[in-house]
Amino acid sequence: MTIMSKHAALPAPVASFLLTIPQGHAARRLLSYAAALPLSSPDAQLLAVVIAIRAARGGTGRITAAAVRALRLDDADPAAAVLRALGWQLPDLLLDPSGDTPALVTVPALAVGPDEGHPLPLG
């Protein structure tokens, strides 16, 4: 006869992953893309990562000024100017201190052409 202790080990929970293996590879490529951008300020780097994530599926995404404010950037204007100099399309609405309307942002390097495969298969 086997007696079980009150403190018997419970089976370990099964790990549940948020991303598939290809999605994980794509996420790493996306972060590598953002890290390789010629950005000198931490504000520009953080803003680039957030916008790149929003635009990852097709080169465009939506983000609100409230989401940008939540990043607590020291100065968002120069960070946005640096990204615009790289060809990113960021509307002025994105930096409106009172705006909460979603703004369409475009990252041309992440855009998909009609005959091209997507550079980041996140689907």
C-alpha positions as a printed NumPy array, in Angstrom:
array([[  0.   ,   0.   ,   0.   ],
       [  1.378,   3.377,  -1.059],
       [  0.656,   6.442,   1.007],
       [  0.8  ,   9.797,  -0.777],
       [  2.144,  12.758,   1.082],
       [  0.097,  15.962,   1.321],
       [  3.006,  17.642,  -0.457],
       [  3.179,  15.372,  -3.495],
       [  4.58 ,  17.051,  -6.579],
       [  2.02 ,  18.266,  -9.061],
       [  2.663,  17.643, -12.736],
       [  4.45 ,  20.518, -14.444],
       [  2.141,  22.683, -16.554],
       [  2.509,  22.319, -20.291],
       [  4.213,  25.342, -21.848],
       [  1.96 ,  27.376, -24.094],
       [  3.846,  29.471, -26.605],
       [  2.515,  32.755, -27.915],
       [  4.284,  32.444, -31.276],
       [  4.859,  29.577, -33.639],
       [  8.458,  28.807, -34.571],
       [  8.224,  30.705, -37.909],
       [  6.553,  33.631, -36.138],
       [  9.339,  33.652, -33.543],
       [ 11.941,  33.78 , -36.315],
       [ 10.009,  36.606, -37.988],
       [  9.802,  38.529, -34.696],
       [ 13.57 ,  38.202, -34.253],
       [ 14.11 ,  39.451, -37.822],
       [ 11.803,  42.39 , -37.127],
       [ 13.737,  43.332, -33.987],
       [ 17.041,  42.867, -35.859],
       [ 15.731,  45.183, -38.595],
       [ 14.819,  47.84 , -36.021],
       [ 18.139,  47.423, -34.176],
       [ 20.109,  47.893, -37.406],
       [ 18.503,  51.259, -38.185],
       [ 20.907,  54.215, -37.936],
       [ 19.279,  55.728, -34.848],
       [ 21.343,  57.421, -32.192],
       [ 18.782,  58.279, -29.529],
       [ 16.966,  55.826, -27.271],
       [ 13.728,  57.709, -27.997],
       [ 14.063,  57.098, -31.733],
       [ 14.995,  53.455, -31.138],
       [ 11.958,  52.8  , -28.939],
       [  9.6  ,  54.631, -31.279],
       [ 11.027,  52.677, -34.233],
       [ 10.487,  49.32 , -32.529],
       [  6.905,  50.138, -31.548],
       [  5.983,  51.444, -35.004],
       [  7.755,  48.555, -36.758],
       [  5.758,  46.076, -34.688],
       [  2.528,  47.868, -35.612],
       [  3.48 ,  47.882, -39.317],
       [  5.02 ,  44.4  , -39.459],
       [  2.294,  42.596, -41.408],
       [  2.066,  44.826, -44.457],
       [  4.195,  47.905, -44.001],
       [  1.403,  50.009, -42.552],
       [ -0.149,  50.152, -39.132],
       [ -2.145,  52.366, -36.848],
       [ -1.012,  53.981, -33.626],
       [ -2.507,  56.736, -31.517],
       [ -0.847,  59.757, -29.983],
       [ -1.886,  58.303, -26.609],
       [  0.174,  55.172, -27.354],
       [  3.161,  57.366, -28.218],
       [  2.682,  59.388, -25.02 ],
       [  2.589,  56.121, -23.055],
       [  6.171,  55.463, -24.219],
       [  7.249,  58.469, -22.095],
       [  9.781,  59.664, -24.64 ],
       [ 11.924,  62.602, -23.538],
       [ 11.193,  64.367, -26.83 ],
       [  9.088,  62.633, -29.47 ],
       [  9.504,  65.31 , -32.162],
       [ 13.199,  64.649, -32.915],
       [ 12.601,  60.885, -32.709],
       [  9.833,  61.143, -35.305],
       [ 11.988,  63.447, -37.469],
       [ 14.768,  60.859, -37.583],
       [ 12.31 ,  58.153, -38.663],
       [ 10.809,  60.458, -41.288],
       [ 14.333,  61.058, -42.639],
       [ 14.54 ,  57.281, -43.189],
       [ 11.409,  57.452, -45.344],
       [  8.908,  56.372, -42.713],
       [  5.557,  58.107, -43.115],
       [  4.457,  59.464, -39.755],
       [  1.64 ,  62.028, -39.72 ],
       [  1.774,  65.057, -37.436],
       [ -1.38 ,  63.691, -35.786],
       [  0.856,  61.076, -34.168],
       [  2.467,  63.717, -31.953],
       [ -0.654,  65.749, -31.158],
       [ -0.73 ,  66.041, -27.353],
       [ -4.526,  65.934, -27.254],
       [ -5.14 ,  63.509, -30.126],
       [ -6.361,  59.976, -29.658],
       [ -7.382,  59.304, -33.238],
       [ -5.463,  56.366, -34.734],
       [ -2.863,  57.591, -37.215],
       [ -1.775,  55.522, -40.203],
       [  2.   ,  54.974, -40.228],
       [  3.998,  53.417, -43.061],
       [  7.366,  51.678, -42.956],
       [  8.342,  51.255, -46.631],
       [ 10.89 ,  48.469, -45.969],
       [  8.101,  46.335, -44.497],
       [  5.618,  46.979, -47.314],
       [  4.698,  44.097, -49.571],
       [  4.678,  44.55 , -53.323],
       [  2.131,  42.713, -55.476],
       [  4.687,  40.166, -56.73 ],
       [  6.765,  39.89 , -53.569],
       [  6.617,  37.563, -50.634],
       [  6.37 ,  39.235, -47.276],
       [  9.758,  39.853, -45.613],
       [  8.308,  38.867, -42.222],
       [  5.817,  35.965, -42.317],
       [  3.956,  36.801, -39.117],
       [  0.569,  35.473, -40.254]])
